[in-house]
Structure formats: structure tokens, C-alpha cells
Amino acid sequence: MILCVMALLMLLCCRGQGFPVAITELMPDPSPSRGLPAEEFVEIWNNSSDTINLGGWVLTNGRSRAKFPAGSQLLPDSLLLLCKLSVADAFAVYGRVLGLSGFPALSNEGDTVWLENAHGIVVHAVGYNARSYGGVAVDGRSLELADLAQPCRLLGNWRPSTDSSGGNPGVLRQRITENRPAVSVYAFAENESWVQLVFNERAARAPLLSIKAAAAGGPPGSALTVDSMAPLGIMHNAWRLYLHEPLQPGTVYTLSVQQFFVCDTVYTGMVTNCMLPDTSFAGLVLNEILFDPPPEGADYIELFNNGVYAIPLASLLLGNRDKQGKPAGLRALAVDGRCILPGEWMAFSTDTAWVRQRYGAGNLVELPSMASYPNESGAVLLARSDGALIEAVDYEVGWHHPLVRDPESVALERIDPSAAGNLSGNWTSSAMHTRYGTPGRPNSQGAGAVPAAAEAKFFQTEMGFREIILHYRFPERGYALSVTVYDFSGREIRQLVRNGICALEGRFTWNGHAENGRVLPPGPYVLVAEAFNLSGKTLRVRRAVGINW
């Protein structure tokens, strides 16, 4: 394959942060009431120092459109409640109210709502679904904009109201937003002349382009010229690039985003690849399965493209079998043109936020729903959009390593993607140093050369920044590892790992804390590592380490 590189430079322009008027609260499901009127409402806020003429503006969800009457105004830094014309009086006690004829009915399951100005330009848009409530009961509870300083944010910027009445109409409430998901991007070729770039955040400023060839571990690839680009959809998180030169089949193109503006924050260094899609499914395999998550978690299924073609996700279905053994619960993996590229891992779940928090960063795709995968045994089916089967894995909990006592949160990993997928010997438990899962990234237990390791050197340590880095490396797969910390008087301080399932090699860290979380005093300590496998082979070694922080 030829590797070409496009460098995309996003520069500031026109309206700064934008959103002079923002939607700050909405009530999709007001019944049963917790204290507020049992009616839907939308709250908007003038996020500027100017009085704004709302005459001719529109509130819509794409199915119905409610037009603001002539003379409607929104004063600087003020709120306005929007609702059905017939129930406006019920909200008067909460502040300024404007009843609208044709007020759009908000779907309880999820919807997109937006404001258009009198010229038909989208001013602010909000998308929500059941996950926006974070597991809190939906009935009678509104959704509130969390970060008033950054209304343009899409990620983690909406929270269910915590007010006992179910909402706070007419009152602005700034809420701290922590642990936002990282801003990410993917790209796909719509055809040989159009490339679509999709971010998980909304661009606050229109982008300009600067393209250059760049080295990627070798000589520079051929540069492409983007003649123009345009935002797509009402969220402005997708952009279509119109290319001067056509894309070539079998060529991987790397797009590097130098600067991407979200509100007043600049993100840099994002990279994504794309190539023209193909109709071949050769090399696509089921590669990892989490079928027993904790109650607060969700299943995930990982695919690996072990072939040479870009495969469109919209042409793929995931499902299971019914009681008669026939394919069931098949669901599409995408609605746009996104592809899984050669050598790419991609995991699918209904709760990627939980998967990311539990197992770390990876190439994750969130689906609105998935088939069920029972904890004891089940089937994962990968099929084409026409229903033709690509691969099936009939898993059992017994496929886990025999030393896994509790399989909850432990994923099954495929060992060799080139070997048959429905063989128990080609699957094993993910390793402990990955927290027992590697969704959307290389497997911990993947096939490869067996590392040479002298038995006395199977466990090594090195000093990191305010941590001890622990390495293990075994001559064969199947070992379980225990690591215990002692002080120099021989007292046990902490059990770091107890019978952890290992890969051929891996690493993890110790932060110098005791079992109860107490920070240990500086000084020397001893780590005792013990490993064994089911063949009866045992290994044991002591390593002296020092804490100096």
C-alpha cells in the first residue's frame, strides 16, 4: 500500500465561540410530574450583551416547526421558556414565557432540537438520548446544560436535573463538568473525490485548510489538495472535503488535524486514516468478547480487520442466535460511511463511556442497542447487511483460563486471528495488566513469537515517576502471577496481584501505597513475585526497590 499524508490546519474565523442564544434546559418527559407542570418545555438563554430580535426564529426537531411571532425579544443575559401556546400560563410563575403554536413534541427516547434564526441558519442544536440521563430515572426530570461557559460542547455537557421538582426552569445553574471524553475524529471516503471528516465535538469556528505531504516512518507520500470544505448537518461536527486529485484504490490516506477549535479550546495532534471502501469481507474476524460485565457496565464485541480492504461498517451486522439456532438480533454497525481499515481493531458497545473508564482508551463505537450475550454461553454472529454470515463464535464461560474464579469483567480474547474462530483453544482470558480487557486495541494474548526469558528474569522492576514499573515476561502462555510487597523487616505491606492471569509479557505499576491506600514512607521494600502454570511449573523471585517520594 502507498501511504499518503494530508495535514489539515483548522484556523479561526467568523463568529468566535458563536451561540449568542443557547438552549439551556429541556423537558422531554414531564409525566409523572415531580412538582413542575406536566408539560414539555425548552429554555433558551441570551448568551450575549445585546437584545436579540427573535421574530421569525424557529424551534424545531425536524418533524415540526414552531415559529416565533414578530416582535419577540430576548434581553441580554436573560432566559425565556418556550412551550405549547395552550400551557403558557402554567409556566408564568417561573419567569418569561413564550407559548408557541406548533411547539415540537420531544421524544422521550431521544431527539435533536435546534433553533434557527430568521434566515434559516442554525443558532444552537442539542441532541439527547436515554444515556444523557446517566442511569437516573427519566420520568418528570429535565436535562440541563452543565457548562454555561461552553454551550457549544457536545460531550458530557448535559445532566439530569437534581432539583426535587424535576427541573429548574427560569434559573441558570452552572455545574462542574469533569472527565470529558477525549475529542476524537474519524474519516471516510464518500467517493474518490469526497472525504468526510467526523468529530465527536462541534467546531466553534469554520475551518480553513492547509495541506502538505509528511513523512510517516519513511519518505513523504504524495500530497493531496482540498479545493474546499463544508460543514454537514446541524451539529457542525462533520465536514466534507472536496479533493482536487482523486483518491486511489488500495491507498491509505492519513489526515492530521493540527488545530481544532471547540468553544475557546484548541485541540491539536489528532490523526486519522481513510481509504476507498471495498466490497470484500476477507480477513474480518470477531476478535474479543465481553459477555459478563458488572451490573453498571455493558457488553462489548471487538472486530479485527486482518485483511487488506477497507470494509464499510454500514455493510455489517452483529447479532446472536435464537433458541432454534437461527440468526437473531442482527443490528447494523453504522449509518454513515465509516470503515474498519486493514490492521484496525474496533469495539462496539451500548456504553462506550463505561468501557473507556474500565479498560482505558481504544477505538470504540457506540451503538443504540445490541443483541444479548448470556454469561454462561451464547453466540456472537457477524454478518453482511444482506444477512449472509461472515463468522460465528459459539462461546462458553469455560473458554476462560481455568484459574479465572470470577469471569465478571474479564473479556475473552482471540489468540490467532488467522486461525478458526469457533475453537475454544483459540480463545483465552485477557491479561490482568490490561485490567482484563483490550477493547479497540491489540489483544494482550495475541499470537506472536514467544519471548525468550530466563526463568530468573521473568519479573523485573524499574523506577518511574512516583511509581515502580513492574514487568513480567514468560517463556510460554498460561502463567498466573502473584506479587506481594514487604518492608525490610519482613512484614507484609500489600498484595499487589493475586493469581493474576498473564499474557506472554506485560507491565503494570505500583504507586507506593499500602493496602489501605496509605502512602508508605520513603525507604527500601521487597517485592516477591510468584508464578505458576497448570503444568505445575513454578517461578519465584525477590526484587528490592526503593521509594523516594
XYZ file of C-alpha atoms in Angstrom, residues 4 23 44 52 56 88 92 138 160 179 186 199 275 277 284 303 306 365-366 410 429 446 458 474 479 485 514 521 536:
29
model
C -0.104 9.422 1.694
C -30.706 26.039 24.688
C -33.220 29.399 25.955
C -31.886 39.833 20.250
C -39.196 34.812 12.606
C -48.003 29.131 28.707
C -45.550 32.084 34.104
C -36.170 9.945 33.191
C -30.387 15.345 34.503
C -13.760 13.699 32.923
C -12.553 9.597 12.092
C -15.520 14.756 15.102
C -9.156 4.705 2.119
C -14.020 1.112 0.582
C -12.601 -9.573 9.024
C -13.695 -6.804 15.356
C -6.878 -8.997 9.279
C -18.066 2.799 18.555
C -21.316 3.293 20.497
C -13.000 -10.474 32.103
C -8.890 -14.651 29.105
C -2.417 -12.225 20.684
C 10.643 -13.416 34.427
C 7.221 -15.713 30.395
C 1.010 -18.397 33.810
C 5.155 -6.135 48.965
C -0.217 0.314 51.278
C 7.290 6.285 53.989
C 2.957 -27.484 37.687
